[in-house]
Coordinates of C-alpha atoms in Angstrom, one line a residue:
Chain A
M1 CA 17.0 10.6 -48.4
T2 CA 14.9 7.5 -49.0
T3 CA 16.6 4.7 -51.0
S4 CA 14.9 1.8 -52.6
L5 CA 16.3 -0.4 -49.8
D6 CA 14.6 1.9 -47.2
S7 CA 11.3 1.7 -49.0
A8 CA 11.3 -2.0 -49.2
A9 CA 12.6 -2.5 -45.7
L10 CA 10.0 -0.1 -44.2
A11 CA 7.1 -1.7 -46.0
L12 CA 8.1 -5.2 -44.9
G13 CA 9.3 -4.1 -41.5
D14 CA 6.1 -2.2 -40.7
D15 CA 4.0 -5.1 -41.8
A16 CA 5.8 -7.4 -39.4
L17 CA 5.9 -4.8 -36.5
V18 CA 2.2 -4.0 -36.7
L19 CA 1.0 -7.6 -37.0
S20 CA 3.3 -8.5 -34.1
Q21 CA 1.7 -5.8 -32.0
R22 CA -1.7 -7.1 -32.8
L23 CA -0.8 -10.6 -31.9
G24 CA 0.8 -9.4 -28.7
E25 CA -2.7 -8.2 -27.6
W26 CA -3.8 -11.9 -27.4
A27 CA -1.4 -12.7 -24.5
G28 CA -3.5 -14.1 -21.7
H29 CA -6.7 -14.2 -23.8
A30 CA -6.2 -17.2 -26.1
P31 CA -8.8 -20.0 -26.3
V32 CA -6.4 -22.7 -25.2
L33 CA -2.9 -22.7 -23.6
E34 CA -1.2 -24.1 -26.7
E35 CA -2.5 -21.1 -28.6
E36 CA -1.0 -18.7 -26.0
V37 CA 2.3 -20.3 -26.9
A38 CA 1.7 -20.4 -30.7
L39 CA 0.4 -16.8 -31.0
A40 CA 3.2 -15.4 -28.9
N41 CA 5.7 -17.4 -30.9
I42 CA 4.4 -16.0 -34.2
A43 CA 4.4 -12.5 -32.7
L44 CA 8.0 -12.9 -31.6
D45 CA 9.1 -14.2 -35.0
L46 CA 7.5 -11.1 -36.6
L47 CA 9.0 -8.8 -34.1
G48 CA 12.4 -10.3 -34.8
Q49 CA 11.9 -9.7 -38.6
A50 CA 10.7 -6.1 -37.9
R51 CA 13.8 -5.4 -35.9
V52 CA 16.2 -6.6 -38.6
L53 CA 14.3 -4.7 -41.3
L54 CA 13.9 -1.4 -39.5
S55 CA 17.5 -1.5 -38.5
L56 CA 18.4 -1.5 -42.2
V57 CA 16.7 1.9 -42.4
G58 CA 17.8 3.5 -39.1
D59 CA 17.3 3.2 -35.4
E60 CA 14.6 0.6 -34.8
D61 CA 13.2 2.3 -31.8
K62 CA 13.0 5.8 -33.4
L63 CA 11.3 4.2 -36.3
A64 CA 8.8 2.2 -34.3
F65 CA 8.0 4.7 -31.6
L66 CA 8.5 8.2 -33.0
R67 CA 6.8 8.0 -36.4
E68 CA 3.2 9.0 -36.7
E69 CA 0.4 7.2 -38.4
R70 CA 1.0 8.8 -41.8
A71 CA 4.6 7.7 -41.9
F72 CA 3.9 4.0 -41.5
R73 CA 4.1 1.9 -44.6
N74 CA 2.4 -1.3 -43.5
A75 CA -0.5 -2.8 -45.5
Q76 CA -3.9 -2.1 -43.9
L77 CA -4.6 -5.8 -43.5
V78 CA -2.1 -6.2 -40.6
E79 CA -3.5 -3.3 -38.6
Q80 CA -7.0 -4.7 -38.6
P81 CA -8.2 -5.4 -35.0
N82 CA -8.0 -8.9 -33.7
G83 CA -11.7 -9.5 -33.5
D84 CA -12.5 -13.1 -32.5
F85 CA -10.1 -16.0 -33.0
A86 CA -11.5 -16.7 -36.5
H87 CA -10.8 -13.1 -37.5
T88 CA -7.2 -13.4 -36.2
I89 CA -6.6 -16.7 -37.9
T90 CA -8.0 -15.4 -41.3
R91 CA -5.8 -12.3 -41.1
Q92 CA -2.9 -14.7 -40.4
L93 CA -3.8 -17.0 -43.2
Y94 CA -4.0 -14.1 -45.7
F95 CA -0.8 -12.5 -44.5
S96 CA 1.4 -15.5 -43.9
T97 CA 0.6 -16.9 -47.3
Y98 CA 1.7 -13.6 -48.8
Q99 CA 4.8 -13.5 -46.7
R100 CA 5.7 -17.1 -47.4
L101 CA 5.4 -16.6 -51.2
L102 CA 7.1 -13.2 -51.1
Y103 CA 10.0 -14.2 -48.9
G104 CA 10.4 -17.4 -50.9
R105 CA 10.9 -15.4 -54.0
M106 CA 13.2 -12.9 -52.3
A107 CA 15.3 -15.7 -50.8
A108 CA 15.7 -17.4 -54.1
G109 CA 17.4 -14.2 -55.4
P110 CA 18.4 -13.6 -59.0
A111 CA 18.4 -17.3 -59.9
D112 CA 14.6 -17.2 -59.7
G113 CA 14.6 -14.4 -62.3
T114 CA 14.3 -11.8 -59.6
V115 CA 16.8 -9.0 -59.9
G116 CA 17.4 -5.9 -58.0
I117 CA 16.7 -7.2 -54.5
H118 CA 19.2 -5.9 -52.0
E119 CA 21.5 -8.5 -50.4
E120 CA 20.4 -7.6 -46.9
L121 CA 16.8 -8.3 -47.8
T122 CA 17.7 -11.6 -49.5
A123 CA 19.5 -12.7 -46.3
L124 CA 16.6 -11.7 -44.1
A125 CA 14.1 -13.5 -46.4
A126 CA 16.2 -16.7 -46.4
K127 CA 16.1 -16.9 -42.6
A128 CA 12.5 -15.7 -42.2
V129 CA 11.0 -18.0 -44.8
K130 CA 11.3 -20.9 -42.4
E131 CA 9.4 -19.0 -39.7
V132 CA 6.6 -17.9 -42.0
A133 CA 6.2 -21.4 -43.4
Y134 CA 5.4 -22.4 -39.8
H135 CA 3.0 -19.4 -39.4
Q136 CA 1.2 -20.3 -42.7
D137 CA 0.9 -23.9 -41.6
H138 CA -0.5 -22.9 -38.2
A139 CA -3.1 -20.6 -39.9
E140 CA -4.0 -23.3 -42.4
Q141 CA -4.6 -25.9 -39.8
W142 CA -6.8 -23.6 -37.9
T143 CA -8.7 -22.5 -41.0
L144 CA -9.5 -26.2 -41.6
R145 CA -10.6 -26.8 -38.1
L146 CA -12.8 -23.8 -37.9
G147 CA -14.2 -24.0 -41.4
D148 CA -14.9 -27.8 -41.1
G149 CA -15.6 -27.8 -37.4
T150 CA -19.0 -26.8 -36.0
A151 CA -21.7 -24.7 -37.7
E152 CA -20.8 -21.8 -35.4
S153 CA -17.1 -22.0 -36.2
H154 CA -17.9 -22.3 -39.9
D155 CA -20.0 -19.1 -39.8
R156 CA -17.5 -17.2 -37.8
I157 CA -14.6 -17.9 -40.1
Q158 CA -16.7 -17.4 -43.2
R159 CA -17.6 -14.0 -41.9
A160 CA -13.9 -13.2 -41.2
V161 CA -12.9 -14.5 -44.7
D162 CA -15.4 -12.1 -46.3
T163 CA -14.7 -9.1 -44.1
L164 CA -10.9 -9.2 -44.5
W165 CA -11.0 -10.0 -48.3
R166 CA -11.1 -6.3 -49.2
Y167 CA -7.7 -5.7 -47.6
T168 CA -5.9 -8.4 -49.6
G169 CA -5.5 -6.6 -52.9
E170 CA -3.2 -4.0 -51.4
L171 CA -0.6 -6.7 -50.6
F172 CA 0.3 -6.9 -54.3
Q173 CA 0.9 -3.2 -55.0
P174 CA 4.5 -3.1 -56.2
V175 CA 7.0 -2.1 -53.5
E176 CA 10.0 0.0 -54.6
G177 CA 13.2 -2.0 -54.1
L178 CA 11.5 -5.4 -54.5
A179 CA 11.8 -6.2 -58.2
I180 CA 9.6 -9.2 -58.4
D181 CA 6.7 -10.3 -60.5
W182 CA 3.8 -9.0 -58.4
R183 CA 1.1 -10.3 -60.8
E184 CA 2.5 -13.8 -60.5
L185 CA 2.8 -13.5 -56.7
E186 CA -0.8 -12.4 -56.6
S187 CA -2.1 -15.4 -58.7
D188 CA 0.0 -17.8 -56.6
W189 CA -1.5 -16.3 -53.5
L190 CA -5.0 -16.5 -54.8
A191 CA -4.5 -20.2 -55.8
S192 CA -3.0 -21.1 -52.4
V193 CA -5.6 -19.3 -50.3
S194 CA -8.5 -20.5 -52.4
A195 CA -7.3 -24.1 -52.1
V196 CA -7.2 -23.8 -48.3
L197 CA -10.6 -22.2 -48.1
E198 CA -12.1 -24.9 -50.3
R199 CA -10.6 -27.7 -48.2
A200 CA -12.0 -25.9 -45.2
T201 CA -15.5 -26.1 -46.8
L202 CA -15.5 -22.3 -47.0
T203 CA -16.6 -20.1 -49.9
V204 CA -14.0 -18.0 -51.6
P205 CA -15.3 -14.5 -51.6
E206 CA -16.3 -12.9 -54.9
G207 CA -16.2 -9.3 -53.7
P208 CA -13.5 -6.8 -54.5
R209 CA -10.1 -7.2 -53.0
V210 CA -9.6 -3.5 -52.4
T211 CA -11.9 -0.9 -50.9
A212 CA -13.1 1.9 -53.2
W213 CA -10.1 4.2 -52.6
S214 CA -7.7 2.1 -50.7
A215 CA -5.6 0.3 -53.3
G216 CA -2.0 0.7 -52.0
A217 CA -3.1 3.1 -49.3
G218 CA -1.3 1.6 -46.4
R219 CA 1.9 1.6 -48.3
Q220 CA 1.4 5.3 -48.9
G221 CA 0.7 6.0 -45.2
I222 CA -3.1 6.1 -45.5
H223 CA -4.4 3.8 -42.7
T224 CA -7.7 2.7 -41.2
E225 CA -9.1 4.3 -38.0
P226 CA -8.1 1.7 -35.5
F227 CA -4.5 2.1 -36.4
G228 CA -3.9 5.5 -34.7
R229 CA -5.3 4.1 -31.4
M230 CA -3.0 1.1 -31.7
L231 CA 0.0 3.4 -32.2
A232 CA -1.0 5.6 -29.3
E233 CA -0.9 2.6 -27.0
M234 CA 2.4 1.3 -28.5
Q235 CA 4.2 4.6 -28.4
H236 CA 3.0 6.4 -25.3
L237 CA 5.6 5.3 -22.8
H238 CA 8.6 5.8 -25.2
R239 CA 7.3 9.2 -26.1
S240 CA 6.8 10.2 -22.5
H241 CA 10.5 9.9 -21.8
P242 CA 12.3 11.6 -24.7
G243 CA 15.8 10.4 -25.2
A244 CA 15.7 7.9 -22.4
S245 CA 17.2 4.4 -22.9
W246 CA 15.6 1.3 -21.7
Chain B
M1 CA -8.2 -48.7 -7.1
T2 CA -9.5 -52.0 -5.9
A3 CA -9.9 -52.7 -2.3
V4 CA -6.7 -53.5 -0.5
T5 CA -6.5 -55.6 2.5
A6 CA -5.0 -54.1 5.7
D7 CA -1.9 -56.3 5.3
S8 CA -1.1 -55.4 1.7
Q9 CA -1.9 -51.7 2.5
Q10 CA 0.8 -51.9 5.2
A11 CA 3.2 -53.5 2.8
Y12 CA 2.7 -50.8 0.2
E13 CA 3.2 -48.1 2.9
A14 CA 6.4 -49.7 4.0
V15 CA 7.8 -49.7 0.4
F16 CA 6.7 -46.1 0.0
D17 CA 8.3 -45.0 3.3
A18 CA 11.5 -46.8 2.4
A19 CA 11.7 -45.1 -1.0
I20 CA 11.2 -41.7 0.6
A21 CA 13.8 -42.5 3.3
A22 CA 16.3 -43.5 0.7
D23 CA 15.7 -40.3 -1.3
E24 CA 14.3 -42.3 -4.2
R25 CA 11.8 -40.8 -6.7
I26 CA 8.2 -41.8 -6.6
E27 CA 6.9 -42.3 -10.1
P28 CA 3.3 -42.2 -11.5
R29 CA 2.8 -46.0 -11.4
D30 CA 4.1 -46.4 -7.9
W31 CA 1.8 -46.8 -5.0
M32 CA 1.5 -43.7 -2.9
P33 CA -0.7 -42.7 0.1
D34 CA -3.9 -40.9 -1.0
A35 CA -2.9 -37.9 1.1
Y36 CA 0.5 -37.7 -0.7
R37 CA -1.3 -37.8 -4.0
A38 CA -3.8 -35.1 -3.0
T39 CA -1.2 -32.8 -1.6
L40 CA 0.8 -33.0 -4.8
V41 CA -2.2 -32.4 -7.0
R42 CA -3.1 -29.4 -4.9
Q43 CA 0.5 -28.0 -5.0
I44 CA 1.2 -28.7 -8.7
A45 CA -2.2 -27.4 -9.8
Q46 CA -1.7 -24.2 -7.8
H47 CA 1.8 -23.9 -9.3
A48 CA 0.4 -24.4 -12.8
H49 CA -2.4 -21.9 -12.2
S50 CA 0.1 -19.4 -11.0
E51 CA 2.0 -19.6 -14.3
I52 CA -1.2 -19.0 -16.2
I53 CA -2.6 -16.2 -14.0
G54 CA 0.9 -14.8 -13.8
M55 CA 0.9 -14.1 -17.5
Q56 CA -1.6 -11.3 -17.0
P57 CA 0.3 -8.7 -15.0
E58 CA 3.2 -8.9 -17.4
A59 CA 1.1 -9.2 -20.6
N60 CA -0.5 -6.0 -19.4
W61 CA 2.7 -4.3 -20.7
I62 CA 3.5 -6.2 -23.9
T63 CA 1.7 -3.6 -26.1
R64 CA 3.4 -0.7 -24.3
A65 CA 7.0 -1.9 -23.8
P66 CA 9.2 1.1 -24.4
S67 CA 11.7 -0.5 -26.8
L68 CA 11.5 -3.3 -29.3
R69 CA 14.2 -5.2 -27.5
R70 CA 12.3 -5.1 -24.2
K71 CA 9.1 -6.0 -26.0
A72 CA 10.7 -9.1 -27.5
I73 CA 12.1 -10.1 -24.1
L74 CA 8.7 -9.7 -22.4
M75 CA 6.8 -11.6 -25.1
A76 CA 9.3 -14.5 -24.8
K77 CA 8.8 -14.5 -21.1
V78 CA 5.1 -14.6 -21.2
Q79 CA 5.3 -17.3 -23.8
D80 CA 7.6 -19.3 -21.5
E81 CA 5.0 -19.0 -18.7
A82 CA 2.3 -20.5 -20.8
G83 CA 4.8 -23.3 -21.5
H84 CA 5.5 -23.8 -17.8
G85 CA 1.8 -24.0 -17.2
L86 CA 1.7 -26.8 -19.8
Y87 CA 4.6 -28.8 -18.2
L88 CA 2.9 -28.5 -14.8
Y89 CA -0.5 -29.5 -15.9
S90 CA 1.1 -32.5 -17.5
A91 CA 2.9 -33.3 -14.3
A92 CA -0.4 -33.0 -12.4
E93 CA -2.1 -35.3 -15.0
T94 CA 0.3 -38.1 -14.1
L95 CA -1.5 -38.2 -10.7
G96 CA -4.8 -39.1 -12.3
T97 CA -6.4 -35.7 -12.8
G98 CA -7.1 -33.8 -16.0
R99 CA -6.2 -30.3 -17.1
D100 CA -9.8 -29.4 -17.8
E101 CA -10.8 -30.5 -14.3
L102 CA -8.0 -28.4 -12.8
L103 CA -8.9 -25.3 -14.9
D104 CA -12.5 -25.7 -13.9
K105 CA -11.5 -25.7 -10.2
L106 CA -9.4 -22.5 -10.8
H107 CA -12.3 -20.8 -12.6
A108 CA -14.7 -21.8 -9.8
G109 CA -12.2 -20.4 -7.2
R110 CA -11.7 -23.9 -5.6
Q111 CA -8.0 -24.0 -6.3
K112 CA -5.6 -21.1 -5.6
Y113 CA -2.8 -19.4 -7.4
S114 CA 0.1 -17.4 -6.0
S115 CA -1.1 -14.3 -4.1
I116 CA 1.5 -12.2 -5.8
F117 CA -0.4 -12.0 -9.1
N118 CA -3.2 -10.1 -7.4
Y119 CA -1.1 -7.0 -7.4
P120 CA -1.3 -4.6 -10.4
T121 CA 1.5 -3.6 -12.8
L122 CA 1.1 0.1 -12.7
T123 CA 4.3 1.2 -14.5
W124 CA 6.9 -0.3 -16.9
A125 CA 9.3 -0.7 -14.0
D126 CA 6.9 -3.2 -12.4
V127 CA 7.8 -5.6 -15.2
G128 CA 11.5 -5.3 -14.1
A129 CA 10.6 -5.6 -10.4
I130 CA 8.5 -8.8 -11.1
G131 CA 11.5 -10.3 -13.0
W132 CA 13.9 -9.5 -10.2
L133 CA 11.9 -10.0 -7.1
V134 CA 8.9 -12.2 -8.0
D135 CA 10.9 -14.6 -10.2
G136 CA 13.8 -14.4 -7.7
A137 CA 11.4 -15.5 -4.9
A138 CA 10.0 -18.2 -7.2
I139 CA 13.4 -19.6 -8.0
T140 CA 14.4 -19.6 -4.3
N141 CA 11.2 -21.7 -3.7
Q142 CA 11.6 -23.9 -6.7
V143 CA 15.2 -24.9 -6.8
P144 CA 14.7 -27.2 -3.9
L145 CA 11.7 -28.7 -5.7
C146 CA 14.1 -30.0 -8.3
R147 CA 14.8 -32.6 -5.6
C148 CA 11.2 -33.2 -4.7
S149 CA 10.3 -36.8 -4.0
Y150 CA 7.7 -37.0 -6.9
G151 CA 9.6 -37.6 -10.1
P152 CA 7.5 -35.8 -12.7
Y153 CA 7.2 -32.7 -10.6
A154 CA 11.0 -32.6 -9.9
R155 CA 11.8 -33.0 -13.6
A156 CA 9.4 -30.3 -14.6
M157 CA 11.0 -28.0 -12.0
V158 CA 14.5 -28.6 -13.5
R159 CA 13.3 -27.3 -16.9
I160 CA 11.3 -24.5 -15.4
C161 CA 14.1 -23.2 -13.1
K162 CA 16.5 -22.9 -16.0
E163 CA 14.2 -20.6 -17.8
E164 CA 13.1 -18.7 -14.6
S165 CA 16.7 -17.8 -13.7
F166 CA 17.1 -16.4 -17.2
H167 CA 14.0 -14.2 -16.7
Q168 CA 15.2 -13.1 -13.4
R169 CA 18.5 -11.9 -14.8
Q170 CA 16.6 -10.0 -17.5
G171 CA 14.3 -8.4 -14.9
Y172 CA 17.3 -7.3 -12.9
E173 CA 19.0 -5.9 -16.0
A174 CA 15.8 -4.0 -17.0
L175 CA 15.6 -2.5 -13.5
L176 CA 19.3 -1.6 -13.7
A177 CA 18.8 0.3 -16.9
L178 CA 16.0 2.3 -15.3
S179 CA 17.9 2.9 -12.1
Q180 CA 20.9 4.2 -14.1
G181 CA 18.7 6.1 -16.5
T182 CA 17.0 9.5 -16.1
P183 CA 15.8 10.7 -12.7
E184 CA 12.2 9.9 -13.8
Q185 CA 13.3 6.4 -14.7
H186 CA 15.2 5.9 -11.4
A187 CA 12.1 7.1 -9.5
M188 CA 9.9 4.7 -11.4
A189 CA 12.3 1.8 -10.5
Q190 CA 12.3 2.7 -6.8
D191 CA 8.6 3.0 -6.7
A192 CA 8.2 -0.4 -8.3
V193 CA 10.6 -2.0 -5.8
D194 CA 8.7 -0.3 -2.9
R195 CA 5.4 -1.8 -4.0
W196 CA 6.7 -5.3 -4.9
W197 CA 9.1 -6.0 -2.0
W198 CA 6.6 -7.0 0.7
P199 CA 4.3 -9.0 -1.6
S200 CA 7.4 -10.9 -2.8
L201 CA 8.3 -11.9 0.8
M202 CA 4.7 -13.1 1.2
M203 CA 5.2 -15.6 -1.7
F204 CA 7.0 -17.9 0.8
G205 CA 3.8 -18.5 2.6
P206 CA 2.8 -18.0 6.2
P207 CA 5.3 -18.2 9.0
D208 CA 6.4 -21.7 10.0
G209 CA 4.2 -21.8 13.1
E210 CA 1.1 -21.2 11.0
S211 CA 1.8 -23.3 7.9
S212 CA -0.7 -26.1 7.8
H213 CA 0.8 -28.3 5.1
S214 CA 4.5 -27.8 5.9
A215 CA 5.4 -30.5 8.4
Q216 CA 3.8 -33.3 6.3
S217 CA 5.2 -32.0 3.0
M218 CA 8.7 -31.9 4.6
A219 CA 8.3 -35.5 5.9
W220 CA 7.3 -36.6 2.4
K221 CA 10.3 -34.7 1.0
I222 CA 8.0 -32.7 -1.3
K223 CA 9.3 -29.6 0.5
R224 CA 12.9 -29.5 1.6
H225 CA 13.0 -26.2 3.6
S226 CA 10.6 -24.3 5.7
N227 CA 8.8 -21.1 4.5
D228 CA 10.8 -18.9 6.9
E229 CA 14.1 -20.6 6.0
L230 CA 13.5 -19.8 2.3
R231 CA 12.3 -16.3 3.0
Q232 CA 15.5 -15.6 5.0
R233 CA 17.6 -17.0 2.1
F234 CA 15.8 -14.7 -0.3
V235 CA 16.3 -11.6 1.8
D236 CA 20.0 -12.4 2.2
I237 CA 20.3 -12.7 -1.6
C238 CA 18.3 -9.5 -2.4
V239 CA 20.1 -7.1 -0.1
P240 CA 23.4 -7.0 -2.0
Q241 CA 21.6 -7.1 -5.3
A242 CA 19.5 -4.0 -4.3
E243 CA 22.7 -2.2 -3.4
S244 CA 24.3 -2.9 -6.8
L245 CA 21.1 -1.8 -8.4
G246 CA 21.3 1.5 -6.5
L247 CA 17.9 1.0 -5.1
T248 CA 16.7 0.7 -1.5
L249 CA 14.4 -1.9 0.0
P250 CA 11.4 -0.4 1.8
D251 CA 12.1 -1.8 5.3
P252 CA 13.6 0.4 8.1
D253 CA 14.3 -2.6 10.2
L254 CA 16.4 -4.4 7.6
R255 CA 20.0 -4.8 8.8
W256 CA 22.8 -7.3 8.9
N257 CA 22.9 -9.4 12.1
E258 CA 26.5 -10.5 12.7
E259 CA 25.5 -13.1 15.3
R260 CA 23.0 -14.9 13.1
G261 CA 24.9 -14.4 9.9
H262 CA 21.7 -13.2 8.3
H263 CA 19.8 -10.1 7.7
D264 CA 17.1 -9.2 10.2
F265 CA 14.0 -7.7 8.6
G266 CA 10.7 -6.1 9.6
A267 CA 7.4 -7.7 10.3
I268 CA 5.3 -8.8 7.4
D269 CA 1.7 -7.5 7.3
W270 CA 0.0 -10.9 7.5
T271 CA -3.4 -9.2 7.6
E272 CA -2.9 -8.0 4.1
F273 CA -1.7 -11.5 3.1
Q274 CA -4.8 -13.1 4.5
Q275 CA -7.0 -10.5 2.7
V276 CA -5.3 -11.2 -0.7
L277 CA -5.7 -14.9 -0.1
K278 CA -9.4 -14.4 0.7
G279 CA -9.9 -12.7 -2.7
N280 CA -9.7 -9.1 -1.5
G281 CA -6.4 -8.2 -3.1
P282 CA -6.2 -5.3 -5.6
C283 CA -6.7 -7.6 -8.7
N284 CA -8.2 -10.9 -7.6
E285 CA -11.5 -10.2 -9.2
Q286 CA -10.0 -8.8 -12.4
R287 CA -7.5 -11.8 -12.8
I288 CA -10.1 -14.5 -12.4
T289 CA -12.6 -12.7 -14.6
Q290 CA -10.1 -12.4 -17.4
R291 CA -9.2 -16.1 -17.1
R292 CA -12.8 -17.2 -17.1
R293 CA -13.6 -14.9 -20.0
A294 CA -10.7 -16.2 -22.1
H295 CA -11.9 -19.8 -21.4
E296 CA -15.6 -19.0 -22.1
E297 CA -14.9 -17.0 -25.2
G298 CA -12.6 -19.8 -26.5
A299 CA -15.2 -22.5 -26.0
W300 CA -16.4 -22.5 -29.6
V301 CA -12.8 -22.8 -30.8
R302 CA -12.1 -25.8 -28.7
K303 CA -15.4 -27.3 -29.7
A304 CA -14.6 -26.7 -33.4
A305 CA -11.2 -28.4 -33.0
G306 CA -12.9 -31.4 -31.3
A307 CA -15.5 -31.7 -34.0
Y308 CA -12.9 -31.4 -36.7
A309 CA -10.7 -34.1 -35.0
A310 CA -13.7 -36.4 -34.7
K311 CA -14.5 -36.0 -38.4
H312 CA -11.0 -36.5 -39.5
S313 CA -9.9 -39.1 -36.9
D314 CA -9.4 -41.7 -39.6
Q315 CA -6.9 -39.5 -41.5
T316 CA -3.2 -39.8 -40.8
E317 CA -2.6 -36.1 -40.5
D318 CA -0.7 -35.1 -37.5
H319 CA -2.7 -32.9 -35.2
E320 CA -0.7 -33.6 -32.1
S321 CA 0.3 -30.0 -31.8
V322 CA -3.2 -29.0 -30.9
K323 CA -4.9 -30.5 -27.9
N324 CA -8.4 -29.6 -26.9
D325 CA -10.9 -30.5 -24.3
E326 CA -12.2 -33.4 -26.3
S327 CA -8.9 -35.0 -27.0
V328 CA -7.9 -34.7 -23.3
K329 CA -11.1 -36.3 -22.2
N330 CA -10.7 -39.1 -24.8
G331 CA -7.2 -39.6 -23.6
E332 CA -8.3 -39.9 -20.0
A333 CA -11.1 -42.3 -20.9
T334 CA -8.8 -44.7 -22.7
A335 CA -5.9 -44.4 -20.3

């Protein structure tokens, strides 16, 4: 039986797991050594969050390696392929701003007017909010450098900002078990991201923040095409040895 | 350096020789023979390059690691390797070279990296075997470097060795889990050890009789032990560990020699070693191509960071966390 704790932990845990997997693909490919360290560091933080969250629901490995695409509850944003560095940074800016605001509210607990958040999630959020503040800062610094760097870097990140915009609306679909003010979260997110984009001399996109039929889709197990391939790679070894321990 | 008269050159040499004889550390501002400097640059750069290229065979399994715990351990390890590369490039820079220059030489094939990283990681067990054997060999090589005569290198090695021994234990533990797992997992572990054993022994370099740099490096106390001495030490450490792992080492001639108090072991295929060094190993082409591609594809990012830093150089914001080609070059120019 799925409880509201399960729903919330799965949504947040899958977000962290899937984005961590994407960032793990960068290892050995980063533009500068410091970014090898930084991207791996962020991936590790996210994997740590995913392990705590999935363990609240059941066995972390069964959940990560034995569910199929339709059972994953992550937002479509985090499953988007890495693309170039600008694409990765933009995905990170959008997501870590969301995570920082969301975890901040969750960590604040009932005093913030939020009620009905499970204690386990509050504890996770209190720890993780420090990590995601670092992630957000990293993404922001790079958004500024790329946006206000060279003409090429400006064009590349503007393209990424525009392309990924349509996956940001889904982040604010209410998640069962997280009794927070999603509208307020969304307007805070918009204000924060817009301010960074403007400082980076970038144009805040005007297009829709959801695709025609995808509002809330990832949270309901409807994903984009690249996701199945990502899972195939992630799960194949575990699935090849049923019941084995590692 | 300005021209030095023959007399003062001799005086400098005497001070240097006395410092080496007294086991004192040579520091960046101290006078040192050109050949000592060149040897250190070559060795430290090769060491740094090995950390960076060495990320590839292991990173190959990050997205496929079979459990979340193992994935986290592997990610942390690959991250540490990038960090070790950074320490080592910094150590090399104290000798008057730049990271960019060293990377350019790596990309052009003018500086080497450890031959071991030209072997492929074909199964998950290879990740464990690399931790146990490759890191084990690296530690055997590197622990004496913590007493190396050049201070910055010795200090980098102290930090690196601590992390490496942690990785080595984790590799051993991963292999043990496989060895004690299902028959398929056990076979996977044995196969990995069979493939990585001899290349690991080659990590200690050519036999003492054929090692071109050894004698001078030992006289300068850069090296403390010969290649063959360290290789023997490594074999003696591995034999009992293999037994407790429940795995065999692929050498029919391996046996305890009571008289020597060491294990005898079979002949290394030095032809293979030479081939790998020459660029004909299984992955030489692939490794250097990936490294070059990452560098080339990242050029626009480094350029952007440089342009941004130049535009905002009058601001007080702290951008120290990100270095790029430009800032390194500027640093060198003003040093």
